[in-house]
Amino acid sequence: MNPQDEPGHPHRIAVKASGLLAEFNRAGFLTAADVHVATRVGVLGKEVDEAVLLALALTVRSVRHGSVVLDLATAAETISPDDEDEGEEAPEPAQPLNWPEPGEWARRCAASALIGGPLRMTGSQLWLARYWEQEQTVAAELLLRAAERPDDLDENVLRAGLQRLFPETQYADQQLAAAVCALSRVSVLAGGPGTGKTTTVSRLLALVREQHPEYRIALAAPTGKAAARLHEAVRSSTADLPLEDQARLNEELTATTMHRLLGWRPDARSRFHHDKHNRLPFEVVIVDESSMVSLTLMARLLEALRPGTRLILIGDPDQLASVEAGAVLGDLVDRARLNHRTEDFAAVLQRVLPQSLTSNTQPDSPTARFRNGVSTLLATRRFAAGGDIAALAAAIRDGEADRAVDVLYSASDAVDFVELADDTRPGPEQLEPIRAEVRAGAAQVMAAAAAGDGVAALAGLEQHRLLCTHRRGPRGVQLWSDLAAGWIFEDHPVVPRSDGRYAGEPLLVTTNDYESGLYNGDTGVVVSTQDGSLTAVFGRGGDPIPVPLARLGAVRPLYAMTVHRSQGSQFDRVSVLLPAAASSLCTRETLYTAVTRARQHVRVVGSVEALRTAILRPAARATGLRQRLSG
C-alpha cells in the first residue's frame, strides 16, 4: 500500500521518516510538518539520537497546539493523536507506542547539542528557543512594571472621582477595579460577558484625564472585529458619563488592532516598527480581548511600552486562548500572578475608596475581587437577572455538567438543546430549527443588499451565527456552510457575476490586509450600488466601510465559522455544533466561548455525552509563564 493512501490522516504521512518519528507520525501524534522540522534541525545540529528528535518534534507539535513547553515526564499521558483539522477521531495506534522512559529521555535530551541552540531545557521541560526567550521577556517586563506603583495621581482627587463616577453600591466591584487599574502600572481587568468591563474602562479614563488632560490613550484588540466592538462599547459607555467627564474624553477614542498599533512591517512576520528602540507614544494602553493575545504578541507589546506607561489588560480568562501559542491572560489571572511588591498598595486602596477592602483583598478568599493587580468583575449585567444564557455560561465555566444539562432541558425561550448522537448525521427534525434561523437572517441580508442598504445588511448578518469547532468533518465549517448556502439559495436563487460575487453574499476576511484596512475575522456583505454594480461593506463601528470588490484580499463566503474566529464578536442568536466527545476540541473553553457569543438565544446541537465531556474537560495549555511570575 502506498503510505499516502493509509487510513487516518494520509496527507500527514512523512513518507521518508523512520524510527520513532515514523512510528509517532503514522499513529497520528505528529504531522509530516512536525517530522520535517525535527529532521532538518537534527541535520543542521548533527543530532542523530531518535529520542531527542522525537522530543523536538513533539515540542514543535505542542506549539502548534498552543502550548509553549513540553514536559517529557508527562508526555505519554497528556499527548493524544491529532484531530483538529479533520473533525474526525484520529486513528488508534495498532500497538502501544514506544514512548522513551521519561528519566532516560530527559538525560539524552539534556546531553544533546541542540540544548542551548534551537532548544532550551529545565528539568524534564523543553522549549523552542524562541518561546523560551519570549516567556522571559514577558515575565521580566510584567514583574518590573508590577513592582512600581505610579505616583502621578492625587489621592484626594481620585477618591472624589471614584465616588462621583460609581455612586451606587451595586457598582462597588467596578469602582474597586477602576481604583486598582488607576493605581497600577500594569493591571488585569477580568470578567465574563456583560460584567461591565468597558463601563469600568471608560470611567477609569475619565479619572485619569481629570488629573492629566494631556495623557495620550491607545485602545487596542487582537482582531479587527474585537477592535470595532471595543470602539463602539467605549463610545456608548462614555455617553453615559456626567457632562464634565464626557468633555474630558471629547476626543475620538478610536480602537485599532494590536498589529496596527505596533506598526505592521511587511518584511517581518512578528516584528513591528514600535519596539524597545522605538517606543509607543502613549501614557495609557488598554488591550481588550486579552485572552486572544499570544505570547509572541504580548512580548512585542511589552517591549514597545515606555517604562511609565499604564497597561490595562481586559478579558475573560475562561474563553479560548489565542490561536497561537501561549495563554498569557490565563497565566496572569490564575492565582493572581501580578504581585504588587509595594507594601502599601492595599493601604492606598483603602484611602481612595470609601468602603473597607478587608474582605475583598484576602489572597485566599474565593470571593476576592482584587488580588495582586488582578480585578475580577462577577456580576453579569448583559442578560436579564437570572437569565438562562447567563446560567448556562456560569454552569459551563464552573464545570457543573448536571446544572448545564438542566438549563438546556428547561424549555426556555433563551436556550435549547438539539440532541444528536456523535456518530449520527442530523435528520430533518434536527435540521429544521437551524434551517429556520439561517433563512430568517439571510432574508434580511438579501433584501437589504439588493436595496443597497449596507447598515441593514450588516445588521442581518449579526442576527444568527452557526458556530463549529472543526473546519472539516461531519460537524465542521465546510459541511455546514454548504448546508446553509443550500437553504439560502432555495429561498433566494442567485446568478453570480463572472467573479462569483452576488448581492447578499456574506464575507469573512481570513488574513490581515493592511492596505485595505481589513483584518482577519472581519465580516461583511456584498451589496448593490446606485449604478447597479456591486461593492463590499464591512462593519467596523459607525458607518459601514465600503471596499471595492477588486481590492478584496483573502475572503471566503461566510455561512458558518469556527468558535475561535467568533471571539470578540456578539450575535443575537447562536447555534453551536458540538464536536464528538472523543475530539480534543471538545473542551470547556470551546463551549463557554461559543455560548457567550449569544445575546438573546443559544442552541446547542450534539450529544449529552459530548456536552458533559466538554464541561468536565478544561483545555490544557502548558506554559512556563506561571512559574516565572512566581519567581
XYZ file of C-alpha atoms in Angstrom, residues 354-593:
240
model
C -14.909 54.816 50.894
C -15.634 51.234 51.884
C -13.434 48.686 53.643
C -11.477 46.366 51.369
C -10.635 43.826 54.057
C -12.992 41.112 52.804
C -12.024 41.661 49.184
C -8.233 41.592 49.405
C -7.574 38.384 51.311
C -5.362 36.384 48.918
C -7.033 33.075 49.752
C -10.625 34.283 49.684
C -12.638 32.505 46.980
C -14.827 35.600 46.595
C -11.959 38.060 46.310
C -12.471 40.583 43.518
C -8.981 42.025 43.811
C -5.778 40.107 44.311
C -2.331 41.341 43.367
C -3.258 43.626 40.487
C -5.982 41.393 39.055
C -9.570 42.626 39.401
C -12.441 40.308 38.542
C -15.946 41.598 37.842
C -18.512 38.973 38.824
C -21.989 40.482 38.431
C -23.458 39.824 34.957
C -25.495 42.748 33.647
C -25.919 41.889 29.956
C -28.610 39.252 30.373
C -31.776 39.617 32.375
C -31.400 38.762 36.040
C -31.383 35.017 36.346
C -31.306 34.676 32.545
C -30.793 31.198 31.167
C -27.871 32.149 28.907
C -26.055 33.544 31.928
C -26.988 30.456 33.969
C -25.747 28.124 31.228
C -22.494 30.058 30.832
C -21.911 30.006 34.602
C -22.534 26.263 34.803
C -20.059 25.622 31.982
C -17.470 27.955 33.489
C -17.771 26.290 36.881
C -17.589 22.764 35.422
C -21.094 21.809 36.629
C -22.350 19.467 33.902
C -25.594 18.447 35.659
C -26.629 22.082 36.108
C -25.851 22.880 32.471
C -27.933 19.915 31.257
C -30.821 21.025 33.457
C -30.689 24.541 31.987
C -30.632 23.237 28.410
C -33.601 20.952 29.055
C -35.634 23.707 30.755
C -37.674 24.541 27.615
C -36.554 28.148 27.906
C -37.052 30.872 25.307
C -33.332 31.708 25.589
C -31.672 28.274 25.304
C -32.486 24.938 23.743
C -30.761 21.629 23.102
C -30.973 19.612 19.894
C -29.827 16.146 20.865
C -27.774 14.408 18.185
C -25.617 11.323 18.710
C -21.925 11.723 17.934
C -21.956 9.156 15.128
C -25.271 10.308 13.603
C -25.899 12.781 10.817
C -28.748 15.192 11.559
C -32.171 14.367 10.182
C -34.903 16.787 9.111
C -36.146 17.142 12.687
C -32.725 18.248 13.979
C -32.020 20.454 10.957
C -35.297 22.358 10.872
C -34.687 24.839 13.743
C -31.207 25.677 12.421
C -32.553 25.965 8.875
C -35.223 28.398 10.060
C -32.604 30.564 11.809
C -30.334 30.653 8.758
C -33.206 31.509 6.402
C -34.550 34.299 8.640
C -31.189 36.051 8.868
C -30.496 35.593 5.157
C -33.859 37.117 4.199
C -32.901 40.412 5.852
C -29.388 40.349 4.413
C -30.533 39.644 0.849
C -33.292 42.271 0.867
C -31.051 44.964 2.334
C -28.163 44.117 -0.007
C -30.405 44.325 -3.076
C -31.588 47.764 -1.896
C -28.026 48.919 -1.281
C -28.622 49.320 2.472
C -25.274 48.311 3.963
C -26.289 49.094 7.547
C -29.321 46.789 7.434
C -27.384 44.092 5.560
C -24.663 44.015 8.236
C -27.306 44.004 10.987
C -28.953 40.993 9.356
C -25.599 39.233 9.239
C -25.359 39.547 13.032
C -28.813 38.064 13.688
C -27.653 34.456 13.765
C -24.320 32.683 13.554
C -23.624 28.990 13.053
C -20.546 28.009 15.088
C -18.437 24.864 14.651
C -15.295 23.657 16.382
C -13.761 21.901 13.384
C -13.061 23.108 9.882
C -13.925 19.829 8.192
C -15.810 16.658 9.019
C -19.445 15.956 9.970
C -19.541 18.842 12.471
C -17.191 21.124 10.540
C -17.493 24.550 8.946
C -17.148 23.194 5.414
C -20.139 20.818 5.596
C -22.419 23.191 7.492
C -21.531 26.103 5.217
C -22.662 24.017 2.266
C -25.906 23.158 4.071
C -26.591 26.782 4.991
C -25.810 28.038 1.477
C -28.219 25.470 0.039
C -31.017 26.621 2.356
C -30.430 30.260 1.426
C -30.356 29.609 -2.309
C -33.642 27.712 -2.093
C -35.315 30.949 -0.997
C -33.081 33.360 -2.920
C -31.827 31.923 -6.213
C -28.868 33.990 -7.388
C -26.917 34.313 -10.604
C -23.359 35.186 -9.589
C -21.267 37.509 -11.729
C -18.251 36.203 -13.606
C -16.131 36.637 -10.456
C -18.623 34.588 -8.417
C -19.935 37.541 -6.380
C -23.617 38.388 -5.863
C -25.627 40.889 -3.840
C -26.192 39.489 -0.350
C -23.081 37.302 -0.275
C -21.721 37.229 3.296
C -17.930 37.551 3.530
C -15.293 36.593 6.090
C -11.780 38.053 5.918
C -9.238 35.282 6.552
C -5.940 37.209 6.641
C -4.882 40.709 7.644
C -4.903 43.139 4.711
C -3.267 46.343 5.895
C -3.636 48.154 2.577
C -7.432 47.866 2.569
C -7.729 48.156 6.345
C -9.376 44.741 6.732
C -8.302 42.205 9.327
C -8.616 38.513 9.944
C -12.101 37.887 11.317
C -13.782 40.979 9.841
C -17.202 40.245 8.341
C -19.035 41.990 5.540
C -21.694 41.737 2.838
C -21.685 42.343 -0.921
C -24.327 44.996 -1.699
C -25.712 46.684 -4.798
C -24.813 50.291 -5.577
C -26.861 53.040 -7.189
C -25.289 52.437 -10.591
C -26.152 48.729 -10.466
C -22.657 47.478 -9.701
C -21.560 45.632 -6.562
C -19.334 46.597 -3.671
C -18.497 45.071 -0.288
C -19.289 46.735 3.033
C -17.722 45.810 6.358
C -18.775 46.696 9.885
C -16.195 48.495 11.998
C -18.261 50.674 14.303
C -20.146 53.658 12.954
C -20.909 53.733 9.230
C -20.110 50.664 7.117
C -16.716 50.649 5.404
C -17.083 50.222 1.615
C -14.385 48.219 -0.144
C -14.374 47.735 -3.929
C -14.542 44.070 -4.863
C -11.330 44.408 -6.853
C -9.487 45.368 -3.659
C -10.672 42.422 -1.599
C -7.872 40.190 -0.402
C -8.309 36.773 1.181
C -12.031 36.368 1.861
C -14.442 33.461 1.796
C -18.245 33.159 1.916
C -19.488 33.287 5.497
C -22.245 30.809 6.262
C -20.610 29.190 9.309
C -17.431 29.877 11.247
C -15.233 28.288 13.895
C -15.697 29.185 17.546
C -12.138 30.536 17.566
C -12.937 33.033 14.804
C -16.075 34.155 16.636
C -14.121 35.507 19.606
C -14.547 39.232 20.009
C -17.981 39.095 18.330
C -21.575 39.054 19.544
C -24.681 37.801 17.756
C -28.367 37.913 18.599
C -28.739 34.150 18.214
C -26.164 31.360 18.044
C -26.302 27.698 17.038
C -23.370 25.655 18.343
C -22.367 22.346 16.724
C -20.664 20.281 19.418
C -17.829 18.033 18.276
C -17.811 14.343 19.165
C -16.919 13.589 22.767
C -13.667 11.969 21.594
C -12.473 15.171 19.912
C -9.659 17.037 21.601
C -11.546 20.250 20.801
C -14.466 19.166 22.954
C -13.439 21.392 25.877
C -14.970 23.675 28.465
C -13.390 26.796 26.977
C -14.704 25.998 23.495
C -18.277 25.561 24.708
C -18.140 28.564 27.058
C -16.797 30.819 24.297
